Amino acid sequence: MSATQASPSAFAASLRHARHVVTGNAVTGLAFAMFFLFLLCAAFGPLIAPYDPLASNTAIALQPPSWAHPFGTDQLGRDILSRVVVAARLDMTVAIASVALVFALGGLAGVAAGFFGGWTDRVVGRIADTIMAFPLFVLAMGIVAALGNTVTNIVIATAIVNFPLYARLARAEAAIRREAGFVLAARLTGNSELRILLTQILPNILPIMAVQVSLTMGYAILNAAGLSFIGLGVRPPTPEWGIMVAEGASFIVSGEWWVALFPGLALMLAVFCFNLLGDGLRDIVDPQRRS
Amino acid sequence: MRTVALRLAGAIPALIGVILATFVLTRVLPGDTASYFAGPTASAESIAQIRAELGLDRPLPEQFLRYVTALSHGDLGMSLTTGQPVLDDLAARLPASAELTLSALLLAMAVAIPLGILAAVKQGSLADHACRILVTGGVSLPVFFTGLLLVYVFYFLLGWSPAPLGRLDAFASAPPTVTGFFLVDSLLIGDTETFRAALAQMVLPVCTLSLFALAPIARISRASMLAVLGSDFVRTARASGLSPRAVILTYGFRNAMLPVLTTLGMVFSFLLGANVLVEKVFAWPGVGSYAVEALIASDFAPVQGFVLAMAILYVLLNLAIDLLYGLVDPRARMAA
Amino acid sequence: MSATTTDNPPLLEIRDLTIEFATRAGPVQAVRQVSLGIRKGETVGIVGESGSGKSVTSYAVMRILDRAGRIAAGSIGFSGIDLPGLPEREMRDLRGREISMIFQNPRAALNPIRAVGRQIEDVLIRHAQATRATTRARAIEMLEQVRIARPEERYHAYPFELSGGMCQRIVIALALACGPQLLIADEPTTGLDVTTQKTVMELVTELTRARGMSTLLITHDLGLAAAYCDRVVVMERGRVVEDAPAQQIFRAPQHPYTRRLLRATPRPGARLPDLLPEGEAPPVEAPEATPGPVLLDVINLVKEFPRAGSGGLGSWLRRGPALPPARAVDGISFQIRRGESVGLVGESGCGKSTTSMMVMRLLERTSGSIQFDGQEIGAIAPRDVTRSALRRRIQMVFQDPTDSLNPRYTAGRAIADPILRLGELRGAGLEDRCRELARLVGLPEALLGRFPHQLSGGQKARVGIARAIALNPELVVLDEPTAALDVSVQAVVLNLLQDLKLRLGMSYLFVSHDLHVVKLLCDRVIVMRQGRIVEQGPTGQVLNQPAADYTRALLAAAPAAP
């Protein structure tokens, strides 16, 4: 009997609703398709790429797009399409790793702050306030400069600058629910505080956090690409979108647009895709909009 | 005046936090400043010597005290690349960045707020759709990429704008410094030639930056105007027969501006970051490109000075926004 | 009673009005073929439960329906003018000058960042009722008319600086400033305390009568309509089911829905079973209460809250003397015996909810003693109560049935929660118990697998009650359990609570703002004001021969159907 557990039919209903959102809204569907394309590139990039992304051949340097090289070649004659495809893995890894990190740390800190209040709240709030007192990208620059110029530190810096967003959201959502009737009721029916946090508060906050993840993922990609654009973290010749745009920047004024355009477009599409996914996810998790 | 004093006092914890955090960034984190200063080939003794010279062998509280004392004298260290005190370098370059960022913010507000309001007032209209596209697209654009695209189209293809190389082209000379803003200074001496040249150089970077700032401002303007238009007091105003103009401006707009004001702080944070990227694209001689050059040369004092300066600037800006908020909203005045 | 002679043509005449709303599932008719008229000087009430279309009808008259709504058919005539056909520009001239409106939730109905005097001026200037030179004097005059003390000073006040009742008076001043012929009052007293309700309604009556105005009163409260209307229109699900003079509606209601609504409304002299629809007798007839030994003994209970803004840098800068903490509950004592229901009544902010939270051990007390079954429980910290044996013996039913259910638990899971945490039953035994509880509270078994958003308000209330009684508690605290429910659902839930109490032998502490509701269920009543008990005693005595002036004022203020 399903009365005492979350019924399986409810799960099926959620799936149906998710399918309805994905197929019913063309834009969200497109975003999901793009998302899978990027995942595919990240997972199998080196296998899909037509050329070796690092193989240079100065004989064919700076060639405009052609059938052989759909995205053209760069100043060292490397195939830009291959480099854009292979770069997906690094860019996605940085974004996902930093968001996962901040999701775990910021989310937990925020929920604890909102639920327990008191000094936990003050400490978390003070940390978030201090981070927010800096312009975020500038702080990320400072952190990478202090910690050392590596990809790992880019992940850490991106996670740190996103910390206030997560902590504040989780705090606000937990604080609203701390005094909600169903939480008081759970307290009265003998649930311990920790249990209330895990069974009453967290499941109701997670969907909201998931939307935030999707929306922040775009920002995380932009942040990391921005850092590598100014020469932090990734070093040439590693293929990465930000650094590829930076390399192509000097050729823009002489008209070789393709060197910067395609990695820039990939970057833009990835961010765009995550932002649309965030909107789509919001529709899925919002129970009010289920019919 | 008491309100102002209270707000000022409210900014103090943020300032303390900023100074503490920059101290942590410089001294506590694993990067070894002394071995960096000594260079890669230095011996253990010379590293120890440098450490003693820099005071890095002292206990942390003492180091912090020295750090704060140095700060209070305006001592941000020396730049290895320029050989100048960091503070002087920053002061010389700040007007260039400020002119760029402020112009971009003003332009973005001038476009985004009316657009957002219009989109909310006329839901489903052309302005609404334009606003939606701008909001979703705008936040997805990497600012350095937009800058490059604009350079390609308007400089290389169309030839409408000058080469993206700094604040003035090679043939113009900078106006005498009064404010440090070329646009203002050139007008002060009536030099329209320089004004036009400076303006021509500014158009592309300012557009790039404001494209970036447009999206969040337009989004919040639209959302808050929609919320206000759906509120009870707007219904009361409409039920009293007030004209749409009065309803939208006196009742709607002023209330809708409150969340917009709050968001401006966030937007400015984004702008100060994006400014660094745009300065690099357009070879703009501001503090951002100064920090980037130092960063590439592993010259840390300017980077730290830059981070601290931007943070202090940002804290002061938030303070200004707070004060402005108090002017508009009587509830905030009382809460202070 | 005003003139209702036939040669007095209606000021407002609505004919076959149908209003449609565009929704994702296609157009929905919120109002269907509604006809009604209001004569000059007449006060007409539209009464109905939520979703009856009563507010939408009034918005259509003002033509301020939101974007999704439109008048699909019918006509609205106002002194010979066809309102739906009027150009928007001319309609704007009518709004505020000929037809005005006041709303529920008055504080939200005023612009939060504009001085109230200026808001009145906006309307005066818009309708050319004053010149720039005279407008200020006129605004202050309006403030005087709605009995705002020190009007010159209050002219500069912002809504957040005024009480709810004062805000409603400002809204009334706004509505009457240009001398309209018709006032539409949409739930004007909902959310206000009962004594404030009375002064607001009397002000409206007095001012409209003095000006010979007509009034359309939209309300869910039959008592309010009975007290203030000449004629009452009853609406149910978008239709008018009855339209008759007020006296007649209450003496001889014609439509079954009106009769049901009338029966369900708590009124003097009615007993609990009387509220149920005819032919639906309660399962157990209430015997005479025989109170047992003392179960809960509260002695000198005090709760203090620190004042907002005290402590920290802000107060240090202000350099004022430290404010004393606010006393929400100021030394109260009372007892509840086994099998007894005690009502705790008062207006908002009187400390009744704070008291119930302390008894539940959800809130720390400042001082005083709470003894449950001879054992001191006041010293148990809220965080330790979970693990104490006490937990299964005291339970609670919450005010808002939606808010009190975890959106991710099914009804069955919610009911099972206390048993899983504190009880021993598992597996099939647990499921049987859940079904038994569902039967007890009258919740169809098929609904146990549903989530809260798939249940109606009444069903959610039943789930909340089933959860509270799952472990056979000895004391149940009912915190305004029917405040969020429609009156007909309220009648059913109150009867259910009474039935459960008799069957299971529980004691109730019933917290409510409504004396008429409390008296139905309770053997004894405690009246609270500003943290103190002003009166307590057997229900009959407190209601019929109140000793305290405040109790008398409360009783007199509550509107009641005749």
PDB file of N, CA and C in Angstrom, chain C residues 50-89:
ATOM      1  N   SER C  50     -15.644  31.537  -0.616  1.00  0.00           N
ATOM      2  CA  SER C  50     -14.579  31.811  -1.582  1.00  0.00           C
ATOM      3  C   SER C  50     -14.886  31.103  -2.903  1.00  0.00           C
ATOM      4  N   GLY C  51     -14.614  31.800  -3.999  1.00  0.00           N
ATOM      5  CA  GLY C  51     -14.886  31.238  -5.317  1.00  0.00           C
ATOM      6  C   GLY C  51     -16.317  31.433  -5.782  1.00  0.00           C
ATOM      7  N   SER C  52     -17.104  32.243  -5.048  1.00  0.00           N
ATOM      8  CA  SER C  52     -18.488  32.421  -5.452  1.00  0.00           C
ATOM      9  C   SER C  52     -18.624  33.489  -6.527  1.00  0.00           C
ATOM     10  N   GLY C  53     -17.570  34.260  -6.774  1.00  0.00           N
ATOM     11  CA  GLY C  53     -17.618  35.279  -7.807  1.00  0.00           C
ATOM     12  C   GLY C  53     -18.084  36.629  -7.318  1.00  0.00           C
ATOM     13  N   LYS C  54     -18.179  36.796  -5.997  1.00  0.00           N
ATOM     14  CA  LYS C  54     -18.719  38.052  -5.482  1.00  0.00           C
ATOM     15  C   LYS C  54     -17.770  39.234  -5.706  1.00  0.00           C
ATOM     16  N   SER C  55     -16.451  39.018  -5.486  1.00  0.00           N
ATOM     17  CA  SER C  55     -15.517  40.117  -5.710  1.00  0.00           C
ATOM     18  C   SER C  55     -15.370  40.426  -7.190  1.00  0.00           C
ATOM     19  N   VAL C  56     -15.337  39.372  -8.003  1.00  0.00           N
ATOM     20  CA  VAL C  56     -15.168  39.557  -9.444  1.00  0.00           C
ATOM     21  C   VAL C  56     -16.308  40.420  -9.998  1.00  0.00           C
ATOM     22  N   THR C  57     -17.520  40.193  -9.480  1.00  0.00           N
ATOM     23  CA  THR C  57     -18.656  40.995  -9.927  1.00  0.00           C
ATOM     24  C   THR C  57     -18.401  42.481  -9.647  1.00  0.00           C
ATOM     25  N   SER C  58     -17.896  42.768  -8.454  1.00  0.00           N
ATOM     26  CA  SER C  58     -17.683  44.175  -8.110  1.00  0.00           C
ATOM     27  C   SER C  58     -16.541  44.778  -8.935  1.00  0.00           C
ATOM     28  N   TYR C  59     -15.516  43.974  -9.245  1.00  0.00           N
ATOM     29  CA  TYR C  59     -14.429  44.478 -10.079  1.00  0.00           C
ATOM     30  C   TYR C  59     -14.937  44.795 -11.480  1.00  0.00           C
ATOM     31  N   ALA C  60     -15.909  43.994 -11.940  1.00  0.00           N
ATOM     32  CA  ALA C  60     -16.457  44.232 -13.278  1.00  0.00           C
ATOM     33  C   ALA C  60     -17.199  45.568 -13.310  1.00  0.00           C
ATOM     34  N   VAL C  61     -17.884  45.901 -12.205  1.00  0.00           N
ATOM     35  CA  VAL C  61     -18.582  47.182 -12.150  1.00  0.00           C
ATOM     36  C   VAL C  61     -17.570  48.324 -12.290  1.00  0.00           C
ATOM     37  N   MET C  62     -16.448  48.204 -11.580  1.00  0.00           N
ATOM     38  CA  MET C  62     -15.405  49.234 -11.638  1.00  0.00           C
ATOM     39  C   MET C  62     -14.565  49.115 -12.902  1.00  0.00           C
ATOM     40  N   ARG C  63     -14.747  48.047 -13.618  1.00  0.00           N
ATOM     41  CA  ARG C  63     -13.921  47.705 -14.788  1.00  0.00           C
ATOM     42  C   ARG C  63     -12.435  47.682 -14.427  1.00  0.00           C
ATOM     43  N   ILE C  64     -12.112  47.014 -13.316  1.00  0.00           N
ATOM     44  CA  ILE C  64     -10.708  46.825 -12.971  1.00  0.00           C
ATOM     45  C   ILE C  64     -10.383  45.341 -12.865  1.00  0.00           C
ATOM     46  N   LEU C  65     -11.055  44.524 -13.692  1.00  0.00           N
ATOM     47  CA  LEU C  65     -10.707  43.106 -13.763  1.00  0.00           C
ATOM     48  C   LEU C  65      -9.264  42.985 -14.243  1.00  0.00           C
ATOM     49  N   ASP C  66      -8.563  41.941 -13.813  1.00  0.00           N
ATOM     50  CA  ASP C  66      -7.193  41.828 -14.323  1.00  0.00           C
ATOM     51  C   ASP C  66      -7.225  41.328 -15.776  1.00  0.00           C
ATOM     52  N   ARG C  67      -6.051  41.273 -16.369  1.00  0.00           N
ATOM     53  CA  ARG C  67      -5.950  41.105 -17.818  1.00  0.00           C
ATOM     54  C   ARG C  67      -6.657  39.864 -18.342  1.00  0.00           C
ATOM     55  N   ALA C  68      -6.638  38.797 -17.527  1.00  0.00           N
ATOM     56  CA  ALA C  68      -7.193  37.536 -18.018  1.00  0.00           C
ATOM     57  C   ALA C  68      -8.721  37.568 -18.050  1.00  0.00           C
ATOM     58  N   GLY C  69      -9.346  38.492 -17.262  1.00  0.00           N
ATOM     59  CA  GLY C  69     -10.791  38.481 -17.163  1.00  0.00           C
ATOM     60  C   GLY C  69     -11.458  39.426 -18.151  1.00  0.00           C
ATOM     61  N   ARG C  70     -12.668  39.048 -18.612  1.00  0.00           N
ATOM     62  CA  ARG C  70     -13.411  39.962 -19.478  1.00  0.00           C
ATOM     63  C   ARG C  70     -14.903  39.733 -19.289  1.00  0.00           C
ATOM     64  N   ILE C  71     -15.665  40.790 -19.557  1.00  0.00           N
ATOM     65  CA  ILE C  71     -17.114  40.681 -19.478  1.00  0.00           C
ATOM     66  C   ILE C  71     -17.573  40.004 -20.761  1.00  0.00           C
ATOM     67  N   ALA C  72     -18.104  38.772 -20.633  1.00  0.00           N
ATOM     68  CA  ALA C  72     -18.455  38.003 -21.820  1.00  0.00           C
ATOM     69  C   ALA C  72     -19.864  38.331 -22.293  1.00  0.00           C
ATOM     70  N   ALA C  73     -20.750  38.628 -21.354  1.00  0.00           N
ATOM     71  CA  ALA C  73     -22.121  38.933 -21.743  1.00  0.00           C
ATOM     72  C   ALA C  73     -22.768  39.742 -20.630  1.00  0.00           C
ATOM     73  N   GLY C  74     -23.905  40.398 -20.965  1.00  0.00           N
ATOM     74  CA  GLY C  74     -24.649  41.112 -19.957  1.00  0.00           C
ATOM     75  C   GLY C  74     -24.367  42.595 -19.959  1.00  0.00           C
ATOM     76  N   SER C  75     -25.108  43.312 -19.122  1.00  0.00           N
ATOM     77  CA  SER C  75     -24.943  44.759 -19.088  1.00  0.00           C
ATOM     78  C   SER C  75     -24.838  45.240 -17.649  1.00  0.00           C
ATOM     79  N   ILE C  76     -24.157  46.368 -17.479  1.00  0.00           N
ATOM     80  CA  ILE C  76     -24.079  47.023 -16.179  1.00  0.00           C
ATOM     81  C   ILE C  76     -24.481  48.475 -16.412  1.00  0.00           C
ATOM     82  N   GLY C  77     -25.637  48.865 -15.865  1.00  0.00           N
ATOM     83  CA  GLY C  77     -26.078  50.241 -16.053  1.00  0.00           C
ATOM     84  C   GLY C  77     -25.884  51.033 -14.775  1.00  0.00           C
ATOM     85  N   PHE C  78     -25.336  52.246 -14.919  1.00  0.00           N
ATOM     86  CA  PHE C  78     -25.139  53.108 -13.756  1.00  0.00           C
ATOM     87  C   PHE C  78     -25.728  54.464 -14.081  1.00  0.00           C
ATOM     88  N   SER C  79     -26.778  54.878 -13.376  1.00  0.00           N
ATOM     89  CA  SER C  79     -27.615  56.037 -13.694  1.00  0.00           C
ATOM     90  C   SER C  79     -27.750  56.248 -15.192  1.00  0.00           C
ATOM     91  N   GLY C  80     -28.172  55.206 -15.849  1.00  0.00           N
ATOM     92  CA  GLY C  80     -28.458  55.340 -17.265  1.00  0.00           C
ATOM     93  C   GLY C  80     -27.264  55.195 -18.177  1.00  0.00           C
ATOM     94  N   ILE C  81     -26.060  55.043 -17.625  1.00  0.00           N
ATOM     95  CA  ILE C  81     -24.870  54.876 -18.466  1.00  0.00           C
ATOM     96  C   ILE C  81     -24.556  53.388 -18.558  1.00  0.00           C
ATOM     97  N   ASP C  82     -24.202  52.925 -19.754  1.00  0.00           N
ATOM     98  CA  ASP C  82     -23.813  51.539 -19.930  1.00  0.00           C
ATOM     99  C   ASP C  82     -22.318  51.423 -19.644  1.00  0.00           C
ATOM    100  N   LEU C  83     -21.962  50.884 -18.497  1.00  0.00           N
ATOM    101  CA  LEU C  83     -20.551  50.889 -18.086  1.00  0.00           C
ATOM    102  C   LEU C  83     -19.633  50.065 -18.995  1.00  0.00           C
ATOM    103  N   PRO C  84     -19.996  48.821 -19.369  1.00  0.00           N
ATOM    104  CA  PRO C  84     -19.055  48.047 -20.199  1.00  0.00           C
ATOM    105  C   PRO C  84     -18.763  48.717 -21.542  1.00  0.00           C
ATOM    106  N   GLY C  85     -19.701  49.527 -22.046  1.00  0.00           N
ATOM    107  CA  GLY C  85     -19.498  50.130 -23.348  1.00  0.00           C
ATOM    108  C   GLY C  85     -18.803  51.486 -23.285  1.00  0.00           C
ATOM    109  N   LEU C  86     -18.566  51.967 -22.088  1.00  0.00           N
ATOM    110  CA  LEU C  86     -17.999  53.308 -21.934  1.00  0.00           C
ATOM    111  C   LEU C  86     -16.519  53.317 -22.316  1.00  0.00           C
ATOM    112  N   PRO C  87     -16.086  54.352 -23.072  1.00  0.00           N
ATOM    113  CA  PRO C  87     -14.650  54.432 -23.362  1.00  0.00           C
ATOM    114  C   PRO C  87     -13.864  54.532 -22.043  1.00  0.00           C
ATOM    115  N   GLU C  88     -12.680  53.934 -22.015  1.00  0.00           N
ATOM    116  CA  GLU C  88     -11.861  53.880 -20.801  1.00  0.00           C
ATOM    117  C   GLU C  88     -11.659  55.282 -20.203  1.00  0.00           C
ATOM    118  N   ARG C  89     -11.489  56.265 -21.096  1.00  0.00           N
ATOM    119  CA  ARG C  89     -11.234  57.627 -20.642  1.00  0.00           C
ATOM    120  C   ARG C  89     -12.379  58.162 -19.791  1.00  0.00           C
TER     121      ARG C  89
END
